[in-house]
Coordinates of C-alpha atoms in Angstrom, one line a residue:
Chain A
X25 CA -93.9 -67.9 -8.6
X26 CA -97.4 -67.2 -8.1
X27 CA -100.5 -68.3 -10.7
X28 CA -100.2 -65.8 -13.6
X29 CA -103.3 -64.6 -15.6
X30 CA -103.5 -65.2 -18.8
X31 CA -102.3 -61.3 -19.4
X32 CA -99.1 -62.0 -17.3
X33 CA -98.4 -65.4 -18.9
X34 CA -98.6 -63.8 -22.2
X35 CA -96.4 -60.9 -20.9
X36 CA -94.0 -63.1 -19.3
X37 CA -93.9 -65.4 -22.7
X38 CA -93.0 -61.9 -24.8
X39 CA -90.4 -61.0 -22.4
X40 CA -88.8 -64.5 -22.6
X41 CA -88.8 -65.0 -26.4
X42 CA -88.0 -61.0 -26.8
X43 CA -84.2 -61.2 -24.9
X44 CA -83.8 -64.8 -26.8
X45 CA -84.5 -64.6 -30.2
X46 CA -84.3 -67.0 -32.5
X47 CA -84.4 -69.6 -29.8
X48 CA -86.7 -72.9 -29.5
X49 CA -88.7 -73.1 -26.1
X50 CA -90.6 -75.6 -26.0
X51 CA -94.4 -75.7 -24.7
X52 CA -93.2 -77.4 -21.3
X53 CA -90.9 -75.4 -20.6
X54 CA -93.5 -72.4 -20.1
X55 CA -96.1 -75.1 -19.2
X56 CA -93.6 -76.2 -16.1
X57 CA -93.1 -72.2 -15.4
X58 CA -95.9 -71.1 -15.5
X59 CA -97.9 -74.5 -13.9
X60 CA -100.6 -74.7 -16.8
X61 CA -101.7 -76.8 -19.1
X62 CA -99.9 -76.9 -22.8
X63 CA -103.4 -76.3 -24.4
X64 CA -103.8 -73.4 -21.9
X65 CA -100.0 -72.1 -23.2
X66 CA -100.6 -73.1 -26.6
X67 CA -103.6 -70.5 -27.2
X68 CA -101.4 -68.0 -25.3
X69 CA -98.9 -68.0 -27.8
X70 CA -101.4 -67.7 -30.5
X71 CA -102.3 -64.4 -28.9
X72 CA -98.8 -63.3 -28.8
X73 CA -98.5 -64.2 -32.5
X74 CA -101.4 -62.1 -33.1
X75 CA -99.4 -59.7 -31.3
X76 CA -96.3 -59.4 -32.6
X77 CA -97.4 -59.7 -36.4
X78 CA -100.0 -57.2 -35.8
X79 CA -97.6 -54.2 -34.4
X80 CA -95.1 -55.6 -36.7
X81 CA -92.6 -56.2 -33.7
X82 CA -91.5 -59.6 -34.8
X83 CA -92.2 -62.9 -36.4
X84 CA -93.3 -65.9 -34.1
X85 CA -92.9 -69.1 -35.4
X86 CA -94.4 -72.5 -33.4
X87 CA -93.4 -75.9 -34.6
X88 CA -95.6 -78.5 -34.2
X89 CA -94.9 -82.7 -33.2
X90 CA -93.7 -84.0 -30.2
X91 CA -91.0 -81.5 -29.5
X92 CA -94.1 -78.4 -30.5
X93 CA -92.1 -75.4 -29.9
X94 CA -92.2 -71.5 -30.6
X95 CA -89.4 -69.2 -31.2
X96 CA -89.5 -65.2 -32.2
X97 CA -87.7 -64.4 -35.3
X98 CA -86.9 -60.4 -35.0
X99 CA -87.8 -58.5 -38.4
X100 CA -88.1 -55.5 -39.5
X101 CA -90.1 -53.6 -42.6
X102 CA -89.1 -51.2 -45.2
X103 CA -90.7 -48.8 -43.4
X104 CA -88.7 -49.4 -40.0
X105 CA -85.7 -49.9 -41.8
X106 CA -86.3 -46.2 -43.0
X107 CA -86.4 -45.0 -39.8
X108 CA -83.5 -46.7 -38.2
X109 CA -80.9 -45.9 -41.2
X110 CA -82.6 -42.3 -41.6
X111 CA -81.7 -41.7 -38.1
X112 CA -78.6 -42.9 -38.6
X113 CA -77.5 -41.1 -41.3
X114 CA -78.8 -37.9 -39.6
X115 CA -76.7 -38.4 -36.9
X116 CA -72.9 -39.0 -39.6
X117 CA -74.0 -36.2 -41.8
X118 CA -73.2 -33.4 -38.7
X119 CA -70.6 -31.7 -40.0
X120 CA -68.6 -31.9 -36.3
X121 CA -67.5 -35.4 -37.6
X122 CA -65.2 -34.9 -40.3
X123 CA -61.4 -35.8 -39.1
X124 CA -58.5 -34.3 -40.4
X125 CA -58.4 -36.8 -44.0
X126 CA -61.8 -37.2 -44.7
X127 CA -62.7 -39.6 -42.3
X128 CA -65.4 -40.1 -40.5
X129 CA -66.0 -39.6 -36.4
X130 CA -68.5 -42.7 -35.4
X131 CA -67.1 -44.7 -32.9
X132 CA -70.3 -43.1 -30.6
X133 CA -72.8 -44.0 -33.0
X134 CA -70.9 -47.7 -33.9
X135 CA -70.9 -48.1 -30.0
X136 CA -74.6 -47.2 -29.4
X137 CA -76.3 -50.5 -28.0
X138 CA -80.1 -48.6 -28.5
X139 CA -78.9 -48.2 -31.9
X140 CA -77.0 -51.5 -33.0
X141 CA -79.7 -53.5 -31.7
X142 CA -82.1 -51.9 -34.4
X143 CA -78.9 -52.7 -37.1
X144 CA -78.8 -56.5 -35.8
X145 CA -82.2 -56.6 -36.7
X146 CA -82.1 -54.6 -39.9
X147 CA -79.1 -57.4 -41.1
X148 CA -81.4 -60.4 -39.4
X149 CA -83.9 -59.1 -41.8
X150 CA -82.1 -59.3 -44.7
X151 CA -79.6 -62.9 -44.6
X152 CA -81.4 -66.5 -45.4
X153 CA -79.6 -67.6 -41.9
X154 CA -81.1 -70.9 -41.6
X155 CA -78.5 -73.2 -42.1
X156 CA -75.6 -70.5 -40.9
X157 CA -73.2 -71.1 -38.3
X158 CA -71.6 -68.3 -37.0
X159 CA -71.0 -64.8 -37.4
X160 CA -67.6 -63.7 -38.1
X161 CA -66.0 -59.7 -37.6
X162 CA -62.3 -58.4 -37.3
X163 CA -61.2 -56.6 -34.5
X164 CA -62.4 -54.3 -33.5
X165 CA -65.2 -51.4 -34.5
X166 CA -67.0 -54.0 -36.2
X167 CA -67.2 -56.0 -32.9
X168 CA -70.5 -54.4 -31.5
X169 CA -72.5 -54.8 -34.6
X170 CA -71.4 -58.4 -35.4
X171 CA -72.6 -59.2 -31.7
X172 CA -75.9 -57.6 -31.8
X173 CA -76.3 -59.4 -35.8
X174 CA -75.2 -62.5 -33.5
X175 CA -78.1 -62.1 -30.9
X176 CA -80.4 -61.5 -33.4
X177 CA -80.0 -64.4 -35.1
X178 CA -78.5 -66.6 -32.3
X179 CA -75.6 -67.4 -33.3
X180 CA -72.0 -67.6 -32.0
X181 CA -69.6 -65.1 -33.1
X182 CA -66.3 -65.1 -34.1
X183 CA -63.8 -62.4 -33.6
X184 CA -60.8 -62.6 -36.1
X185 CA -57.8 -61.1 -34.3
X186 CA -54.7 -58.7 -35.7
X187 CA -52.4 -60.3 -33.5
X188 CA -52.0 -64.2 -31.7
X189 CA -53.0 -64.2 -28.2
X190 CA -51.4 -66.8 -25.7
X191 CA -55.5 -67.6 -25.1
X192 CA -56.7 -68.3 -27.9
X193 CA -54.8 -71.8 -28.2
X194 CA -52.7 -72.8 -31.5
X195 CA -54.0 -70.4 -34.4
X196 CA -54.0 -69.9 -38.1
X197 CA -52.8 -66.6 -39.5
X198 CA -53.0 -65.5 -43.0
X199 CA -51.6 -62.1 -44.3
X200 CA -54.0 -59.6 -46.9
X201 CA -54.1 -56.6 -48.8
X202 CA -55.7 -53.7 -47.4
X203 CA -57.6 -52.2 -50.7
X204 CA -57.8 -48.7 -49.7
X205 CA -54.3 -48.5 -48.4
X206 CA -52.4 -50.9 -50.3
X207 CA -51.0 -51.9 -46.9
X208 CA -50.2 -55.6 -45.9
X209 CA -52.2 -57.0 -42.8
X210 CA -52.4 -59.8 -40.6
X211 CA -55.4 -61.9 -38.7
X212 CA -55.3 -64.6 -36.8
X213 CA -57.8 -66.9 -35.4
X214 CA -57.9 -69.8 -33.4
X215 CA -57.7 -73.5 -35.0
X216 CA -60.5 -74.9 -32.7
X217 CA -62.8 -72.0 -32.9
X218 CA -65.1 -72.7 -36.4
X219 CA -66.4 -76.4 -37.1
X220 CA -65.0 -77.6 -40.5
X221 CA -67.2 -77.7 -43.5
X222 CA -69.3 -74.8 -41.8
X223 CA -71.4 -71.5 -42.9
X224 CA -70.7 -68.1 -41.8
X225 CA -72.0 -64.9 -42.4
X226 CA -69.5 -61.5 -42.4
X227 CA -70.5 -58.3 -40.8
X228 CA -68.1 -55.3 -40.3
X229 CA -68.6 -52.1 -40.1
X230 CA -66.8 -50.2 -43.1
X231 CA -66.3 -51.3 -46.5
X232 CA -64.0 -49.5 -49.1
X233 CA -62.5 -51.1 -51.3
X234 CA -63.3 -55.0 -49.8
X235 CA -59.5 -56.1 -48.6
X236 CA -60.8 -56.8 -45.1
X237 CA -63.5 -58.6 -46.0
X238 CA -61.4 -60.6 -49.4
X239 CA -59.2 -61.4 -46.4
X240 CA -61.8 -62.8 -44.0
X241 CA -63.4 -64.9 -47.0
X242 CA -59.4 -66.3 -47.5
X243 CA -59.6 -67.0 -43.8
X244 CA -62.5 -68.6 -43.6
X245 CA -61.2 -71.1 -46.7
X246 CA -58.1 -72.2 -44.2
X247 CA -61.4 -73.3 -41.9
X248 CA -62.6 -74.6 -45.0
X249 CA -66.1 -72.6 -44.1
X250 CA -68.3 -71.1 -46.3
X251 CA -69.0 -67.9 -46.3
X252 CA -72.8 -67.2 -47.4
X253 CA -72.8 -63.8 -47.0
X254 CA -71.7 -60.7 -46.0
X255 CA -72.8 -57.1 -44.6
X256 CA -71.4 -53.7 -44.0
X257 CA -73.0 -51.2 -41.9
X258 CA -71.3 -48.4 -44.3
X259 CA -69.8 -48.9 -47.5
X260 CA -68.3 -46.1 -49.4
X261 CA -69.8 -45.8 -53.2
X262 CA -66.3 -45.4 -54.5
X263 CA -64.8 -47.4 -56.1
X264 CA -67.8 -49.2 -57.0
X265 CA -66.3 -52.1 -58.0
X266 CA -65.0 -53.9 -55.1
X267 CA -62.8 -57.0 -54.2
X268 CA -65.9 -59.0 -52.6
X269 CA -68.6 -59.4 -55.3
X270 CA -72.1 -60.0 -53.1
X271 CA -72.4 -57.8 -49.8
X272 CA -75.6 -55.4 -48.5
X273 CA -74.6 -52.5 -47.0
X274 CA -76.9 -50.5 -45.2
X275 CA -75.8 -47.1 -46.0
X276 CA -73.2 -45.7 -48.4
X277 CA -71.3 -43.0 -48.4
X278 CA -71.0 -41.3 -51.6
X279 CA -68.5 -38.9 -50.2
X280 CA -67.0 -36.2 -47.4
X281 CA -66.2 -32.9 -47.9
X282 CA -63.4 -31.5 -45.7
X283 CA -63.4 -27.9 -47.4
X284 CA -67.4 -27.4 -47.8
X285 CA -68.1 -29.7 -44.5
X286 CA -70.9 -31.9 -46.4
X287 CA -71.4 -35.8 -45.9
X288 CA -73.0 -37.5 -48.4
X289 CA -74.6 -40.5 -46.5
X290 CA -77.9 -42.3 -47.2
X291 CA -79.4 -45.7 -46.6
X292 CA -79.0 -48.7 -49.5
X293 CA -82.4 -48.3 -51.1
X294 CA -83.4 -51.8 -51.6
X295 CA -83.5 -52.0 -48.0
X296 CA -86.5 -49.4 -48.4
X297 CA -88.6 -51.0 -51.2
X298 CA -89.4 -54.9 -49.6
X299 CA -93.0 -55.6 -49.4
Chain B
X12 CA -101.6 -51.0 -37.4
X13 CA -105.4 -52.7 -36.7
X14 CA -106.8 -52.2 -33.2
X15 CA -105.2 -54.2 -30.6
X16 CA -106.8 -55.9 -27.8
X17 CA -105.9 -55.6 -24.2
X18 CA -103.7 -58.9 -24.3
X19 CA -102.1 -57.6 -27.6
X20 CA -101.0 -54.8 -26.5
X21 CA -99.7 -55.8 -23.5
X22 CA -97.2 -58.5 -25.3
X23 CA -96.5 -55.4 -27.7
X24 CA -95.6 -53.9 -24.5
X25 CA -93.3 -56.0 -23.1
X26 CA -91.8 -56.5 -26.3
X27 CA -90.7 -53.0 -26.9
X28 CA -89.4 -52.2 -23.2
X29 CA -87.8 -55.8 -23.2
X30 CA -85.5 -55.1 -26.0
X31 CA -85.0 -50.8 -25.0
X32 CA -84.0 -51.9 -21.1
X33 CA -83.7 -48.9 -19.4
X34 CA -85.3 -46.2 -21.3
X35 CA -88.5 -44.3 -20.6
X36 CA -91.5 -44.7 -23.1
X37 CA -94.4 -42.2 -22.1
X38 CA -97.7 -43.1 -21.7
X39 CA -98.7 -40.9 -25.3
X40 CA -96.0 -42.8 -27.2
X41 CA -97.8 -46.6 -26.5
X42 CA -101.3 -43.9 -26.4
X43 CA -100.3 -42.6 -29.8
X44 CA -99.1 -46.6 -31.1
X45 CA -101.7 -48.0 -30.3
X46 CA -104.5 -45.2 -30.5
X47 CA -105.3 -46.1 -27.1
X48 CA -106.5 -43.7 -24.4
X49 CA -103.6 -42.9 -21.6
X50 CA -106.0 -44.8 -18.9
X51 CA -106.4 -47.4 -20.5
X52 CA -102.1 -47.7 -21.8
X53 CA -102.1 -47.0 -17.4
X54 CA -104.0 -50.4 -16.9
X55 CA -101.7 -52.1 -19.3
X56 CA -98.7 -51.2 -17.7
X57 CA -100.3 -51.9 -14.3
X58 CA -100.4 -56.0 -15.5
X59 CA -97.1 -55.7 -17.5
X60 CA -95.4 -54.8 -14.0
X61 CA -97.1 -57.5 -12.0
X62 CA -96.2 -60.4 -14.5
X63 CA -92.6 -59.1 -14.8
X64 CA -92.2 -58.8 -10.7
X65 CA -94.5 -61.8 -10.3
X66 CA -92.3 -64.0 -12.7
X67 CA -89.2 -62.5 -11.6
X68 CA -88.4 -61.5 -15.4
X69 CA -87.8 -57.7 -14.4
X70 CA -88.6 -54.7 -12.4
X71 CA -91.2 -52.1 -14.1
X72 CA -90.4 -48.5 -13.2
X73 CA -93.4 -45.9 -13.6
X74 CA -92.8 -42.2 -13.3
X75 CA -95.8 -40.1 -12.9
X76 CA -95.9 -36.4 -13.4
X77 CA -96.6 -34.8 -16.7
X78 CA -93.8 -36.8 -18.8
X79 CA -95.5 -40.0 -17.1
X80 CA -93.4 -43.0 -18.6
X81 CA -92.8 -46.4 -17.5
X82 CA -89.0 -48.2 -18.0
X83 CA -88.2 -51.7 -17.8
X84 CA -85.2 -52.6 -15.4
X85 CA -83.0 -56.0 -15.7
X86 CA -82.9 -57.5 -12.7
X87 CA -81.5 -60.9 -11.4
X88 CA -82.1 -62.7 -8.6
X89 CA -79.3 -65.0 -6.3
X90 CA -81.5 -68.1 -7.4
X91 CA -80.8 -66.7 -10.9
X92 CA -77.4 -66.0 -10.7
X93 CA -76.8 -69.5 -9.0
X94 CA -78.2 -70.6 -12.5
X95 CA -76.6 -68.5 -15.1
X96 CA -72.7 -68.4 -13.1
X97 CA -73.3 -72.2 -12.9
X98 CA -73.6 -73.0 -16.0
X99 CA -70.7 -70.7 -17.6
X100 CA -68.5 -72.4 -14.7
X101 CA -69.5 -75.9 -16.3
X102 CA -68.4 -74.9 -19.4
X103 CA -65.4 -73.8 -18.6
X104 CA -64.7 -76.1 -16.4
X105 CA -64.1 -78.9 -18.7
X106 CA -60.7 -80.2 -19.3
X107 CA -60.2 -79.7 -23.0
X108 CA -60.7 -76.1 -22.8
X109 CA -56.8 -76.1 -20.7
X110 CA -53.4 -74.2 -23.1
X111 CA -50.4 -74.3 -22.9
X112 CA -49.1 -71.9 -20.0
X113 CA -52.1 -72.8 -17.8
X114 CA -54.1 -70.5 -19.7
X115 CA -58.3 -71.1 -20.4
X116 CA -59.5 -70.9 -24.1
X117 CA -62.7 -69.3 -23.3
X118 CA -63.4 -67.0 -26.2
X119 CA -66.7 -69.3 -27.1
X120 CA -68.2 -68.6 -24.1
X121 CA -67.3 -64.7 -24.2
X122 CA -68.4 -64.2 -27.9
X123 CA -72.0 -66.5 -26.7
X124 CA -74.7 -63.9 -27.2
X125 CA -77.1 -66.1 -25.2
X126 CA -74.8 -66.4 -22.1
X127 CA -73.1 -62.7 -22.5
X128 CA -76.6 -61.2 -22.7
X129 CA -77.2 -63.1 -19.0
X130 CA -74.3 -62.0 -18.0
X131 CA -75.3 -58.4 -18.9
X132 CA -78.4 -59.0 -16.6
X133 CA -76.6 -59.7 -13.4
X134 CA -73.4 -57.1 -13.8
X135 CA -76.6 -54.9 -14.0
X136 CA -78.4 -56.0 -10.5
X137 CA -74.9 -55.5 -9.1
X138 CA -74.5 -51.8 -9.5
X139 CA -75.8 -48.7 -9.2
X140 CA -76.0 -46.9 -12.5
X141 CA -78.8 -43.9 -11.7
X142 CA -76.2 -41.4 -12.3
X143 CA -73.6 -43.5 -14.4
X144 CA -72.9 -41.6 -18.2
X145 CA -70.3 -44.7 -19.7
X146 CA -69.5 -48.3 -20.2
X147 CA -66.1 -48.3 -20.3
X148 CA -63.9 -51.9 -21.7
X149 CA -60.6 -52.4 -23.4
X150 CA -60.6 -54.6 -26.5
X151 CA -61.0 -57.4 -27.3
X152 CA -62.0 -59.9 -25.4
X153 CA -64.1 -58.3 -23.2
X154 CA -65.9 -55.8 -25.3
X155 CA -69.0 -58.3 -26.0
X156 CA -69.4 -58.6 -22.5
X157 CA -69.2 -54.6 -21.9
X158 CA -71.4 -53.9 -24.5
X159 CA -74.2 -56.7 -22.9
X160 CA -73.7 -54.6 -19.7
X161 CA -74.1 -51.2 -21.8
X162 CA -77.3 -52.6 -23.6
X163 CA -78.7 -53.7 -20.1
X164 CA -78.4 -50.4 -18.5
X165 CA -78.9 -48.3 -21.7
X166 CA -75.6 -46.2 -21.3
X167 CA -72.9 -45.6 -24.2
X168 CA -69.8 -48.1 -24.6
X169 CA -66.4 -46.5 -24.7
X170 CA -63.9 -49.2 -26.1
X171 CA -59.8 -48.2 -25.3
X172 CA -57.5 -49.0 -28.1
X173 CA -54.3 -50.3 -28.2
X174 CA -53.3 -48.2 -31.2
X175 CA -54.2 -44.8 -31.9
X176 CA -56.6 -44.7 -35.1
X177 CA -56.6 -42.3 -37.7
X178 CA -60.5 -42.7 -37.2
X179 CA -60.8 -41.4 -33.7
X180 CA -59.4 -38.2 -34.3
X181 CA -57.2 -36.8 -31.7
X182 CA -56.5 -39.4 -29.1
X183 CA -55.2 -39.7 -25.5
X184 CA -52.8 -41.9 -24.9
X185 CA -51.4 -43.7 -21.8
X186 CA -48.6 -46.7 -21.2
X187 CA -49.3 -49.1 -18.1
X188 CA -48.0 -51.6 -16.4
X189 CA -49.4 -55.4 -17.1
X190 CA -49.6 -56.6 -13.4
X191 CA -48.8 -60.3 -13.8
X192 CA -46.5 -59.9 -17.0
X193 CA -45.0 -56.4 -15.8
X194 CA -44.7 -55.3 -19.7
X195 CA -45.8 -51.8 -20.1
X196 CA -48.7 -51.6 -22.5
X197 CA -50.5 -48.9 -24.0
X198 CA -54.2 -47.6 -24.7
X199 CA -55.8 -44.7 -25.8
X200 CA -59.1 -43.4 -26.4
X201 CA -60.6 -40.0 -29.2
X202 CA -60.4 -36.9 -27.2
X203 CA -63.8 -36.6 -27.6
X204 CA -65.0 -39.6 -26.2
X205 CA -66.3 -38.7 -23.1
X206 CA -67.4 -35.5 -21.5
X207 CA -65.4 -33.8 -18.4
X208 CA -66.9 -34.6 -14.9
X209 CA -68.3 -37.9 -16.1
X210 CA -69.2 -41.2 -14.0
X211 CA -67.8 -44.2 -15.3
X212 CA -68.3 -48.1 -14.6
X213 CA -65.4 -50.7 -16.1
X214 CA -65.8 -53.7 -17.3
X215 CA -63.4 -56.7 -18.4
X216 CA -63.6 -60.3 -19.0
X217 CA -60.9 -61.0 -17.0
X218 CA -58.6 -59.6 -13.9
X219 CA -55.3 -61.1 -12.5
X220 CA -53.1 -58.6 -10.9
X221 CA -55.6 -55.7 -12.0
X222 CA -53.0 -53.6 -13.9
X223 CA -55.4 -53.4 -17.2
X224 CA -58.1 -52.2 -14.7
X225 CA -55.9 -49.5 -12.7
X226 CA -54.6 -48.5 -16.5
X227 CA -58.5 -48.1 -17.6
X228 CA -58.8 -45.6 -14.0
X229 CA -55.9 -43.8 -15.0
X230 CA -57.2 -42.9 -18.2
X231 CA -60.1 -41.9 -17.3
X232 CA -58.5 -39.4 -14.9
X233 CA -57.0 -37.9 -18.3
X234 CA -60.8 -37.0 -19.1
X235 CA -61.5 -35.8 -15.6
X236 CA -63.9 -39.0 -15.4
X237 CA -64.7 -40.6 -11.8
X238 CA -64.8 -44.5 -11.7
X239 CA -67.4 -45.6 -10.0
X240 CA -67.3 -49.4 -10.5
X241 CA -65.8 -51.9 -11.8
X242 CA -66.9 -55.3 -12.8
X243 CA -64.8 -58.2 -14.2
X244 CA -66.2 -61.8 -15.5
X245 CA -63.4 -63.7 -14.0
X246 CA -61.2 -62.9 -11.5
X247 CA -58.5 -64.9 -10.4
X248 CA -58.1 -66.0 -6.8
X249 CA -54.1 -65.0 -6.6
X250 CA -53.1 -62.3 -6.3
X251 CA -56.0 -61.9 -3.7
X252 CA -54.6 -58.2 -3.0
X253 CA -54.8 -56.4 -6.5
X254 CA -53.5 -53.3 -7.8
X255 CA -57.4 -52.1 -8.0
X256 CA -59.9 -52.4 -4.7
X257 CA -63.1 -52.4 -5.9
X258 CA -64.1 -54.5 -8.2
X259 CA -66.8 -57.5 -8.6
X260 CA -66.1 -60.2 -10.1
X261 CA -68.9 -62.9 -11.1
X262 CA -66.2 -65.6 -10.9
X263 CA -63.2 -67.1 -9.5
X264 CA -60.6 -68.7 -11.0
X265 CA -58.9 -70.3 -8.3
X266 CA -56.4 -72.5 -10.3
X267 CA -56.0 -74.1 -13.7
X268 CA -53.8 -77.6 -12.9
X269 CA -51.8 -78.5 -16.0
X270 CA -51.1 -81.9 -14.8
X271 CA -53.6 -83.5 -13.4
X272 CA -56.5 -81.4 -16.1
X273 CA -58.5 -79.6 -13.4
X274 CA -60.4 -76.4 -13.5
X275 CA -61.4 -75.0 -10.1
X276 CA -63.3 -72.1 -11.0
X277 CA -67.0 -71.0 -8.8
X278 CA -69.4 -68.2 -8.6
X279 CA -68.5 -65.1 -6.2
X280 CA -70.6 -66.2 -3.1
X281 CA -71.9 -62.8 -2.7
X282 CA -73.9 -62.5 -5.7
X283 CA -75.7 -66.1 -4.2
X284 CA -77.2 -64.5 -1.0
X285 CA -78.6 -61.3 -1.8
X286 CA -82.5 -61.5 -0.3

């Protein structure tokens, strides 16, 4: 490419750190892209430190020594987490949602990219993920969310499955209780796909009464993995004990209404008071 | 936020259209963030678009008129996709990664956010999406890579079940023929899920006889929905005539030898050559 400015280096840094967060580049690397000297990159990334921390877009982190590199660290505030859950939960609460049963309609808003990628970073804000592994969902409406949590954090993701698959190699399955429905279930994963002695983190989507996620804790035991934590997008505020002790949810439902067509939704509010 | 300087704001910038590909900020949202006149948000964008173009990161779109916004398009070149098709195929081209049945454990490499958002990136320089309302996938395998693909050209996913779900509401349902097992299958997707007369693009991780994809066209001929591409990670070199015709594929799997442990699997030329 052509000599960049020091504008277009420093956009060109943003846009590479921005689609790969949580990643290490070192200073050669843009020093070798962009043909300029590591001093000449090194006070570029201090303005896009500035930057970042300024507009409250992100957290850049360098690390000094021989390797001296800089990663971005996505984050958000109290204040942004406001915004993103408010708009989520004004998006559940129309009434056009409720299905026959009480449940919910949200595969649109659980499928949303614009609006997952703000939940991946809402969850990156809130796990200690240094030392962690992998992500691990179920099939398969927590998929999206567990993938964007993934990115955000750059880490591999594992998909538990219902059933075996011919690809996925020679497996372990283990049977659970769903808690809501009483109803035995099965998951499967592959033997090769988590490290022994590792740390994951859960995400899913829905939490009632914590089977699913008491199951993928068992499952991760088989692997002899930790788990270290665990998220929900949505979990409901009855019964308020549930199976798995420590998980954040981001929003509860307290309830829906079929007859008066009224959802109660609204954002967990310690996700509203940091800082 | 405190006043930003001209290099500020431009990595603040490319920060925010970097991670919201494919939607259109005006010139008085960055005016009002910033508190920034319009003119000078104009220059801004002006260096934002050559360092994206200049470092080959990303076309910027402006739109003038009194909405006035700028976008930020993914885009890929053939020296990139040479890059990031090369590297998936030497991953999966090692020897270990070889099942029982002939069959490629390759769910590490489709759950990678790192390599699936990449992959995202140049299913999105291969089609044209101006008037395209839906992702459309089947789960489970491929759904990381559809919603990569989604993210990248800021459309919705739409994710086929097998089962119907008490959680979709009223659902559609179709059987299908598997074209290299022949066992009928079944999917089905909420009634609701996509509006009449829409334009849809497919995409799977992986395509043999192409009975999955001609299953996904038939469905959405149930919603009165017009395919208008389809996309598939791998696609295997035999059958070369498949149910479907037009499809691209970003690899070829042209044989997995048991025996003698060898992967022959490359990039689809085409994507190699373009300018």
């Amino acid at each position: 490419m052509g000599k960049l400015k020091r504008n277009e280096r420093i956009a060109a840094i943003v846009k590479i750190l921005s689609d790969n967060p949580n990643r290490i580049f070192t200073l050669s690397y843009f020093s070798d892209l962009f043909q300029s000297a590591k001093s000449t990159i090194s006070e570029d990334i201090v303005v896009t430190k500035q930057a970042m921390e300024k507009a409250n877009l992100a957290k850049i982190e360098t690390m000094t020594g021989a390797a001296g590199g800089v990663k971005l660290i996505p984050i958000t505030t109290a204040h942004q987490n406001k915004e993103i859950l408010g708009e989520i939960c004004s998006r559940l609460k129309d009434k056009d949602r409720i299905l026959p049963g009480g449940f919910l309609y949200m595969i649109d808003v659980l499928y949303s990219p614009h609006i997952i990628h703000s939940v991946g970073e809402v969850f990156a804000s809130q796990f200690d993920y240094k030392d962690v592994d992998y992500i691990v969902t179920v099939e398969t409406k927590g998929i999206p969310i567990a993938l964007m949590v993934a990115k955000a954090m750059n880490l591999p993701l594992i998909i538990l499955r219902r059933e075996n698959k011919v690809t996925e190699g020679s497996t372990v399955s283990i049977n659970y209780v769903s808690g809501s429905s009483g109803k035995i279930q099965r998951m499967s994963l592959s033997r090769r796909a988590i490290k022994p002695g590792s740390k994951v983190i859960i995400i899913d989507d829905f939490m009632k009464a914590g089977g699913t996620a008491k199951g993928m804790i068992d499952m991760m035991k088989e692997f002899d993995a930790e788990v270290v934590g665990t998220g929900v997008l949505i979990a409901t505020k009855e019964p308020e004990k549930k199976i798995v002790n420590d998980y954040i949810p981001l929003l509860i439902l307290e309830e829906v209404k079929e007859e008066d067509e009224q959802i109660n939704i609204y954002p967990n509010e310690n996700l509203l008071n940091l800082i």
